[in-house]
């Protein structure tokens, strides 16, 4: 049982009071803290814009939440937490029955809301996933590097480190089981060669029912869940039933599937011994800043999967994290997003976890059976941990090499733009539209030379002068600059010390990857776009505070304000390559958002613009008349005869399509 507690606007509170941080309202803060119960659960801290700043769990909510607001607000807190507490305007909490339930809830809330101040574990995006689209009548199975859920029913397996092994496994699975081979049918009215040779069950012509195809795909999913032994037993029983019924053709087909799975097992798995127990093994290697984590999936004594993660090795206070704490966060986040059947009965850990008993209880609750967490001491299991640690060391070295390359690129950019130090946060902006229609803008952020997608932003251009048939990229870019830096301009106008705010943000960046003030702003375009941006920044009185440059597409020239000619640079130097990656990412993000907006507009029916006509009635009208043209030619009486449409609404629909006839009638009446 989970009970949600939250507050709306308290009686007597003004909008100004609700927008102020709680630290500036001692009485309101005391009242809020008194309402927090002494029970286990999760708490959510929100800012003035009702955005979630932080989500945490606690065994005793009241004690944990009070600890943030002890006398001397910054005393004992890291700079990141102090910065967060100064922004808290509202507190919500969720009471749970146990601390284990709070742990599961916290993980789900963090994944759903992605608060800025909850930053520790990051999935390694370079590894691919295997996706099965269970939401479709005939699901597809494919490899992808973009873990994006189109439906809650879709399932991702991975990430997988060995890409070649994953591709070979999927190819062999498609040979063993008759599966949908193509995303779209090759022919409209007949099957292709894959059906004739038994590779596809004829999905395009519905030769197989959706239920039967789902049953086949559930068997395939067992391969990627590490449940091969269970699948072999299931197929063995199925083959024997076919043989008992003298259906030897079906029995032979199942026999071939059994042989194929044996081949798959021999090709892809490494035997480790002890075939009686399924387990996962987790180990890491870390330096002063970064940790590389490896998770080996052992099923029936064989290695069936290897997952890789990177994690911050520095805590909120700037001090190195204990290895056990890093491993605990990996375990929490990984097992919160897998299916319960994929949780093994045993986890072998390189180091003990700070809350090992609690994690055991939580995993057992998810799995429905007992789960054992152990730090191996005996030789065989200790060797397995050493194997993982060696793999993690290799991954850490590769991550370090990538970090060194990014550092060189930021140092080269600092030299090119004459900055005192390498930029840590770089923002790129771009505009996308078709002749002014569906105009949008993108803001992408690179931290230490790498994309930080949690800080990306989308903008819809609001200027009324930019519309279909009339575009103005200069005006659009100036509008985005005003909206992006409006808050900073307001703070400066109120007398705030921007340097102090930037130093506070830089401190938070050091520990949490957060900073709202960019070291460099890059505009996609040439001198014209740069001039429009600088004019907007002059209006905000921030033109001397920000470092702005633009990158022209034709020759990859870099322009800065006040300089007529581009900077002396080479297209292949590291700093310019970094700007190009930023520019390309901003362009990709803007174009994808523009396509989304355009697609939504094109999907909308003209009928949706008629007042009083909702989606259900629009669907009923189109089903009755078959087309919008038929509705336009119909009389009010014919429209009223459609299901769910009365005389008054029918008149509104008719008037919408005949505005000139309506005006002529009014003139004749007068």
mmCIF file of C-alpha atoms in Angstrom, residues 211-476:
data_model
loop_
_atom_site.group_PDB
_atom_site.id
_atom_site.type_symbol
_atom_site.label_atom_id
_atom_site.label_comp_id
_atom_site.label_asym_id
_atom_site.label_seq_id
_atom_site.Cartn_x
_atom_site.Cartn_y
_atom_site.Cartn_z
ATOM 1 C CA UNK A 211 -1.852 -14.938 -30.165
ATOM 2 C CA UNK A 212 0.151 -17.774 -31.747
ATOM 3 C CA UNK A 213 2.880 -15.363 -32.844
ATOM 4 C CA UNK A 214 3.094 -13.939 -29.315
ATOM 5 C CA UNK A 215 3.552 -17.482 -27.972
ATOM 6 C CA UNK A 216 6.487 -18.041 -30.335
ATOM 7 C CA UNK A 217 8.074 -14.724 -29.415
ATOM 8 C CA UNK A 218 7.723 -15.449 -25.691
ATOM 9 C CA UNK A 219 9.923 -18.494 -26.271
ATOM 10 C CA UNK A 220 12.451 -16.310 -28.104
ATOM 11 C CA UNK A 221 12.474 -13.822 -25.217
ATOM 12 C CA UNK A 222 13.502 -16.631 -22.863
ATOM 13 C CA UNK A 223 16.810 -16.863 -24.770
ATOM 14 C CA UNK A 224 17.645 -13.228 -23.989
ATOM 15 C CA UNK A 225 16.432 -13.577 -20.404
ATOM 16 C CA UNK A 226 19.006 -16.310 -19.809
ATOM 17 C CA UNK A 227 16.298 -18.969 -19.372
ATOM 18 C CA UNK A 228 17.658 -21.449 -21.940
ATOM 19 C CA UNK A 229 17.384 -24.494 -19.667
ATOM 20 C CA UNK A 230 13.747 -23.667 -18.961
ATOM 21 C CA UNK A 231 13.109 -23.197 -22.686
ATOM 22 C CA UNK A 232 14.766 -26.528 -23.533
ATOM 23 C CA UNK A 233 12.559 -28.350 -21.035
ATOM 24 C CA UNK A 234 9.458 -26.630 -22.447
ATOM 25 C CA UNK A 235 10.313 -27.576 -26.038
ATOM 26 C CA UNK A 236 11.214 -31.141 -25.022
ATOM 27 C CA UNK A 237 7.767 -31.602 -23.455
ATOM 28 C CA UNK A 238 6.124 -30.047 -26.505
ATOM 29 C CA UNK A 239 8.010 -32.391 -28.874
ATOM 30 C CA UNK A 240 6.975 -35.437 -26.839
ATOM 31 C CA UNK A 241 3.311 -34.358 -26.922
ATOM 32 C CA UNK A 242 3.461 -34.022 -30.721
ATOM 33 C CA UNK A 243 5.042 -37.464 -30.981
ATOM 34 C CA UNK A 244 2.368 -39.037 -28.768
ATOM 35 C CA UNK A 245 -0.302 -37.583 -31.095
ATOM 36 C CA UNK A 246 1.632 -38.997 -34.092
ATOM 37 C CA UNK A 247 2.146 -35.434 -35.389
ATOM 38 C CA UNK A 248 5.695 -36.217 -36.477
ATOM 39 C CA UNK A 249 6.046 -33.167 -38.720
ATOM 40 C CA UNK A 250 5.434 -30.783 -35.816
ATOM 41 C CA UNK A 251 7.669 -32.898 -33.560
ATOM 42 C CA UNK A 252 10.487 -32.688 -36.106
ATOM 43 C CA UNK A 253 10.121 -28.904 -36.250
ATOM 44 C CA UNK A 254 10.435 -28.657 -32.452
ATOM 45 C CA UNK A 255 13.402 -31.069 -32.574
ATOM 46 C CA UNK A 256 15.165 -28.695 -34.983
ATOM 47 C CA UNK A 257 14.513 -25.819 -32.589
ATOM 48 C CA UNK A 258 16.055 -27.841 -29.739
ATOM 49 C CA UNK A 259 19.143 -28.517 -31.830
ATOM 50 C CA UNK A 260 19.375 -24.846 -32.767
ATOM 51 C CA UNK A 261 19.266 -23.748 -29.126
ATOM 52 C CA UNK A 262 22.016 -26.271 -28.310
ATOM 53 C CA UNK A 263 24.116 -24.679 -31.062
ATOM 54 C CA UNK A 264 23.342 -21.221 -29.695
ATOM 55 C CA UNK A 265 24.392 -22.357 -26.205
ATOM 56 C CA UNK A 266 27.652 -23.793 -27.498
ATOM 57 C CA UNK A 267 28.485 -20.721 -29.600
ATOM 58 C CA UNK A 268 27.747 -17.889 -27.231
ATOM 59 C CA UNK A 269 28.256 -19.092 -23.668
ATOM 60 C CA UNK A 270 31.303 -19.676 -21.534
ATOM 61 C CA UNK A 271 30.992 -22.439 -18.965
ATOM 62 C CA UNK A 272 32.009 -21.433 -15.447
ATOM 63 C CA UNK A 273 31.006 -24.586 -13.569
ATOM 64 C CA UNK A 274 28.386 -25.068 -10.838
ATOM 65 C CA UNK A 275 25.467 -25.576 -13.227
ATOM 66 C CA UNK A 276 22.905 -25.872 -10.453
ATOM 67 C CA UNK A 277 22.634 -22.147 -9.600
ATOM 68 C CA UNK A 278 21.808 -19.031 -11.642
ATOM 69 C CA UNK A 279 23.464 -15.861 -10.428
ATOM 70 C CA UNK A 280 24.586 -12.367 -11.402
ATOM 71 C CA UNK A 281 28.086 -11.142 -10.578
ATOM 72 C CA UNK A 282 28.872 -7.440 -10.107
ATOM 73 C CA UNK A 283 32.307 -5.807 -9.818
ATOM 74 C CA UNK A 284 33.908 -2.449 -10.618
ATOM 75 C CA UNK A 285 37.143 -0.586 -11.214
ATOM 76 C CA UNK A 286 37.376 3.098 -10.310
ATOM 77 C CA UNK A 287 39.733 6.063 -10.352
ATOM 78 C CA UNK A 288 39.373 9.348 -8.492
ATOM 79 C CA UNK A 289 36.478 10.498 -10.719
ATOM 80 C CA UNK A 290 34.866 7.617 -12.620
ATOM 81 C CA UNK A 291 33.830 4.012 -11.985
ATOM 82 C CA UNK A 292 33.333 1.330 -14.640
ATOM 83 C CA UNK A 293 30.912 -1.382 -13.490
ATOM 84 C CA UNK A 294 30.543 -4.845 -15.029
ATOM 85 C CA UNK A 295 27.589 -7.185 -14.481
ATOM 86 C CA UNK A 296 27.902 -10.799 -15.674
ATOM 87 C CA UNK A 297 24.705 -12.845 -15.987
ATOM 88 C CA UNK A 298 25.352 -16.517 -15.163
ATOM 89 C CA UNK A 299 22.549 -18.951 -15.889
ATOM 90 C CA UNK A 300 22.948 -22.656 -15.155
ATOM 91 C CA UNK A 301 26.671 -22.087 -14.676
ATOM 92 C CA UNK A 302 27.187 -20.383 -18.045
ATOM 93 C CA UNK A 303 27.807 -16.780 -19.018
ATOM 94 C CA UNK A 304 24.788 -15.588 -21.012
ATOM 95 C CA UNK A 305 25.111 -11.804 -20.817
ATOM 96 C CA UNK A 306 27.502 -9.029 -19.907
ATOM 97 C CA UNK A 307 26.268 -5.523 -19.100
ATOM 98 C CA UNK A 308 28.367 -2.384 -18.672
ATOM 99 C CA UNK A 309 27.726 0.871 -16.798
ATOM 100 C CA UNK A 310 29.648 3.976 -15.839
ATOM 101 C CA UNK A 311 29.051 5.714 -12.528
ATOM 102 C CA UNK A 312 30.341 8.772 -10.706
ATOM 103 C CA UNK A 313 33.003 7.856 -8.166
ATOM 104 C CA UNK A 314 32.650 11.181 -6.321
ATOM 105 C CA UNK A 315 29.938 11.891 -3.779
ATOM 106 C CA UNK A 316 27.899 15.022 -3.113
ATOM 107 C CA UNK A 317 30.576 16.309 -0.732
ATOM 108 C CA UNK A 318 33.320 16.011 -3.350
ATOM 109 C CA UNK A 319 34.891 13.022 -1.589
ATOM 110 C CA UNK A 320 35.449 9.620 -3.247
ATOM 111 C CA UNK A 321 32.575 7.177 -2.799
ATOM 112 C CA UNK A 322 33.083 3.799 -1.190
ATOM 113 C CA UNK A 323 32.991 0.949 -3.762
ATOM 114 C CA UNK A 324 30.097 -0.692 -1.926
ATOM 115 C CA UNK A 325 27.967 2.431 -2.256
ATOM 116 C CA UNK A 326 28.613 2.610 -6.002
ATOM 117 C CA UNK A 327 27.696 -1.070 -6.384
ATOM 118 C CA UNK A 328 24.487 -0.529 -4.385
ATOM 119 C CA UNK A 329 23.341 2.234 -6.745
ATOM 120 C CA UNK A 330 24.066 -0.020 -9.728
ATOM 121 C CA UNK A 331 22.060 -2.857 -8.179
ATOM 122 C CA UNK A 332 19.156 -0.528 -7.308
ATOM 123 C CA UNK A 333 18.861 1.040 -10.750
ATOM 124 C CA UNK A 334 19.502 -2.096 -12.809
ATOM 125 C CA UNK A 335 17.098 -4.439 -11.040
ATOM 126 C CA UNK A 336 14.365 -1.820 -10.793
ATOM 127 C CA UNK A 337 13.970 -1.889 -14.594
ATOM 128 C CA UNK A 338 14.175 -5.624 -15.370
ATOM 129 C CA UNK A 339 11.322 -8.090 -15.246
ATOM 130 C CA UNK A 340 11.009 -9.995 -11.938
ATOM 131 C CA UNK A 341 11.704 -13.298 -13.710
ATOM 132 C CA UNK A 342 15.149 -11.962 -14.718
ATOM 133 C CA UNK A 343 16.269 -11.464 -11.092
ATOM 134 C CA UNK A 344 18.483 -14.440 -10.158
ATOM 135 C CA UNK A 345 18.376 -16.219 -6.802
ATOM 136 C CA UNK A 346 21.948 -15.137 -6.019
ATOM 137 C CA UNK A 347 24.086 -12.025 -6.516
ATOM 138 C CA UNK A 348 27.851 -12.159 -6.072
ATOM 139 C CA UNK A 349 29.341 -8.779 -5.166
ATOM 140 C CA UNK A 350 32.878 -7.509 -5.156
ATOM 141 C CA UNK A 351 32.249 -5.451 -2.003
ATOM 142 C CA UNK A 352 29.522 -5.564 0.684
ATOM 143 C CA UNK A 353 26.693 -3.055 0.251
ATOM 144 C CA UNK A 354 25.948 -0.427 2.919
ATOM 145 C CA UNK A 355 22.293 -1.587 3.062
ATOM 146 C CA UNK A 356 22.725 -5.207 2.051
ATOM 147 C CA UNK A 357 19.857 -6.603 4.144
ATOM 148 C CA UNK A 358 17.479 -3.975 2.781
ATOM 149 C CA UNK A 359 18.500 -4.680 -0.833
ATOM 150 C CA UNK A 360 18.021 -8.429 -0.258
ATOM 151 C CA UNK A 361 14.519 -7.812 1.072
ATOM 152 C CA UNK A 362 13.633 -5.546 -1.846
ATOM 153 C CA UNK A 363 14.926 -7.987 -4.504
ATOM 154 C CA UNK A 364 13.120 -10.899 -2.841
ATOM 155 C CA UNK A 365 9.894 -8.873 -2.841
ATOM 156 C CA UNK A 366 10.272 -8.107 -6.558
ATOM 157 C CA UNK A 367 11.214 -11.676 -7.522
ATOM 158 C CA UNK A 368 8.643 -13.349 -5.285
ATOM 159 C CA UNK A 369 11.307 -15.701 -3.919
ATOM 160 C CA UNK A 370 14.384 -15.475 -1.753
ATOM 161 C CA UNK A 371 17.413 -13.639 -3.178
ATOM 162 C CA UNK A 372 20.851 -14.024 -1.605
ATOM 163 C CA UNK A 373 23.579 -11.356 -1.775
ATOM 164 C CA UNK A 374 27.095 -12.575 -1.027
ATOM 165 C CA UNK A 375 30.696 -11.365 -1.154
ATOM 166 C CA UNK A 376 32.567 -14.508 -2.282
ATOM 167 C CA UNK A 377 35.471 -15.797 -0.211
ATOM 168 C CA UNK A 378 36.115 -19.218 -1.771
ATOM 169 C CA UNK A 379 38.545 -19.694 -4.630
ATOM 170 C CA UNK A 380 36.137 -20.441 -7.510
ATOM 171 C CA UNK A 381 33.810 -17.505 -6.900
ATOM 172 C CA UNK A 382 36.708 -15.203 -5.984
ATOM 173 C CA UNK A 383 38.283 -15.984 -9.364
ATOM 174 C CA UNK A 384 35.006 -15.010 -11.010
ATOM 175 C CA UNK A 385 35.061 -11.643 -9.235
ATOM 176 C CA UNK A 386 38.669 -11.152 -10.348
ATOM 177 C CA UNK A 387 37.606 -11.853 -13.933
ATOM 178 C CA UNK A 388 34.956 -9.134 -13.737
ATOM 179 C CA UNK A 389 37.375 -6.697 -12.141
ATOM 180 C CA UNK A 390 39.819 -7.186 -15.019
ATOM 181 C CA UNK A 391 37.025 -6.513 -17.534
ATOM 182 C CA UNK A 392 35.980 -3.425 -15.587
ATOM 183 C CA UNK A 393 39.588 -2.199 -15.619
ATOM 184 C CA UNK A 394 39.672 -2.402 -19.419
ATOM 185 C CA UNK A 395 36.407 -0.482 -19.681
ATOM 186 C CA UNK A 396 37.725 2.129 -17.246
ATOM 187 C CA UNK A 397 40.878 2.592 -19.323
ATOM 188 C CA UNK A 398 38.772 3.091 -22.440
ATOM 189 C CA UNK A 399 36.586 5.640 -20.640
ATOM 190 C CA UNK A 400 39.728 7.437 -19.419
ATOM 191 C CA UNK A 401 41.098 7.647 -22.958
ATOM 192 C CA UNK A 402 37.824 9.169 -24.121
ATOM 193 C CA UNK A 403 37.931 11.666 -21.237
ATOM 194 C CA UNK A 404 41.488 12.668 -22.175
ATOM 195 C CA UNK A 405 40.411 13.271 -25.784
ATOM 196 C CA UNK A 406 37.526 15.473 -24.644
ATOM 197 C CA UNK A 407 39.857 17.402 -22.342
ATOM 198 C CA UNK A 408 42.209 18.122 -25.239
ATOM 199 C CA UNK A 409 39.250 19.327 -27.328
ATOM 200 C CA UNK A 410 38.029 21.725 -24.608
ATOM 201 C CA UNK A 411 41.573 23.022 -24.068
ATOM 202 C CA UNK A 412 41.927 23.681 -27.797
ATOM 203 C CA UNK A 413 38.563 25.476 -27.838
ATOM 204 C CA UNK A 414 39.662 27.611 -24.868
ATOM 205 C CA UNK A 415 42.789 28.601 -26.779
ATOM 206 C CA UNK A 416 40.770 29.372 -29.915
ATOM 207 C CA UNK A 417 38.263 31.594 -28.054
ATOM 208 C CA UNK A 418 40.920 33.018 -25.671
ATOM 209 C CA UNK A 419 39.237 31.688 -22.546
ATOM 210 C CA UNK A 420 41.103 31.608 -19.200
ATOM 211 C CA UNK A 421 40.241 27.911 -18.655
ATOM 212 C CA UNK A 422 38.703 25.029 -20.641
ATOM 213 C CA UNK A 423 34.896 25.406 -20.881
ATOM 214 C CA UNK A 424 32.910 22.813 -18.947
ATOM 215 C CA UNK A 425 29.379 23.651 -20.142
ATOM 216 C CA UNK A 426 28.839 24.539 -23.807
ATOM 217 C CA UNK A 427 25.367 25.248 -25.184
ATOM 218 C CA UNK A 428 24.378 25.040 -28.840
ATOM 219 C CA UNK A 429 21.253 26.540 -30.437
ATOM 220 C CA UNK A 430 19.589 25.920 -33.796
ATOM 221 C CA UNK A 431 16.300 26.759 -35.579
ATOM 222 C CA UNK A 432 14.200 24.385 -37.688
ATOM 223 C CA UNK A 433 11.131 25.089 -39.859
ATOM 224 C CA UNK A 434 9.783 24.821 -43.407
ATOM 225 C CA UNK A 435 9.192 28.296 -44.829
ATOM 226 C CA UNK A 436 8.242 29.509 -41.358
ATOM 227 C CA UNK A 437 5.702 26.767 -40.567
ATOM 228 C CA UNK A 438 6.044 24.810 -37.300
ATOM 229 C CA UNK A 439 9.100 26.856 -36.343
ATOM 230 C CA UNK A 440 10.989 25.423 -33.364
ATOM 231 C CA UNK A 441 14.392 25.782 -31.728
ATOM 232 C CA UNK A 442 16.716 23.476 -29.836
ATOM 233 C CA UNK A 443 19.151 23.943 -26.978
ATOM 234 C CA UNK A 444 21.697 21.170 -26.492
ATOM 235 C CA UNK A 445 24.303 21.009 -23.752
ATOM 236 C CA UNK A 446 27.756 19.429 -23.677
ATOM 237 C CA UNK A 447 29.401 18.905 -20.278
ATOM 238 C CA UNK A 448 33.166 18.306 -20.416
ATOM 239 C CA UNK A 449 32.848 17.691 -24.155
ATOM 240 C CA UNK A 450 30.095 15.067 -23.919
ATOM 241 C CA UNK A 451 26.312 15.387 -24.531
ATOM 242 C CA UNK A 452 24.253 15.917 -21.352
ATOM 243 C CA UNK A 453 20.777 15.084 -22.634
ATOM 244 C CA UNK A 454 19.075 15.710 -19.313
ATOM 245 C CA UNK A 455 19.752 19.432 -19.903
ATOM 246 C CA UNK A 456 18.437 19.597 -23.495
ATOM 247 C CA UNK A 457 15.548 21.998 -24.084
ATOM 248 C CA UNK A 458 12.971 22.492 -26.856
ATOM 249 C CA UNK A 459 11.340 25.795 -27.800
ATOM 250 C CA UNK A 460 8.323 26.613 -29.943
ATOM 251 C CA UNK A 461 8.852 29.932 -31.687
ATOM 252 C CA UNK A 462 6.174 32.306 -30.373
ATOM 253 C CA UNK A 463 6.701 35.364 -32.572
ATOM 254 C CA UNK A 464 3.553 36.104 -34.565
ATOM 255 C CA UNK A 465 5.609 37.422 -37.494
ATOM 256 C CA UNK A 466 7.131 33.951 -38.054
ATOM 257 C CA UNK A 467 4.434 31.870 -39.708
ATOM 258 C CA UNK A 468 3.825 29.679 -42.738
ATOM 259 C CA UNK A 469 5.188 31.470 -45.782
ATOM 260 C CA UNK A 470 7.258 33.949 -43.764
ATOM 261 C CA UNK A 471 10.489 32.920 -42.006
ATOM 262 C CA UNK A 472 13.059 34.974 -40.135
ATOM 263 C CA UNK A 473 15.901 32.969 -38.583
ATOM 264 C CA UNK A 474 17.503 36.091 -37.093
ATOM 265 C CA UNK A 475 14.340 37.047 -35.207
ATOM 266 C CA UNK A 476 13.773 33.451 -34.074
#
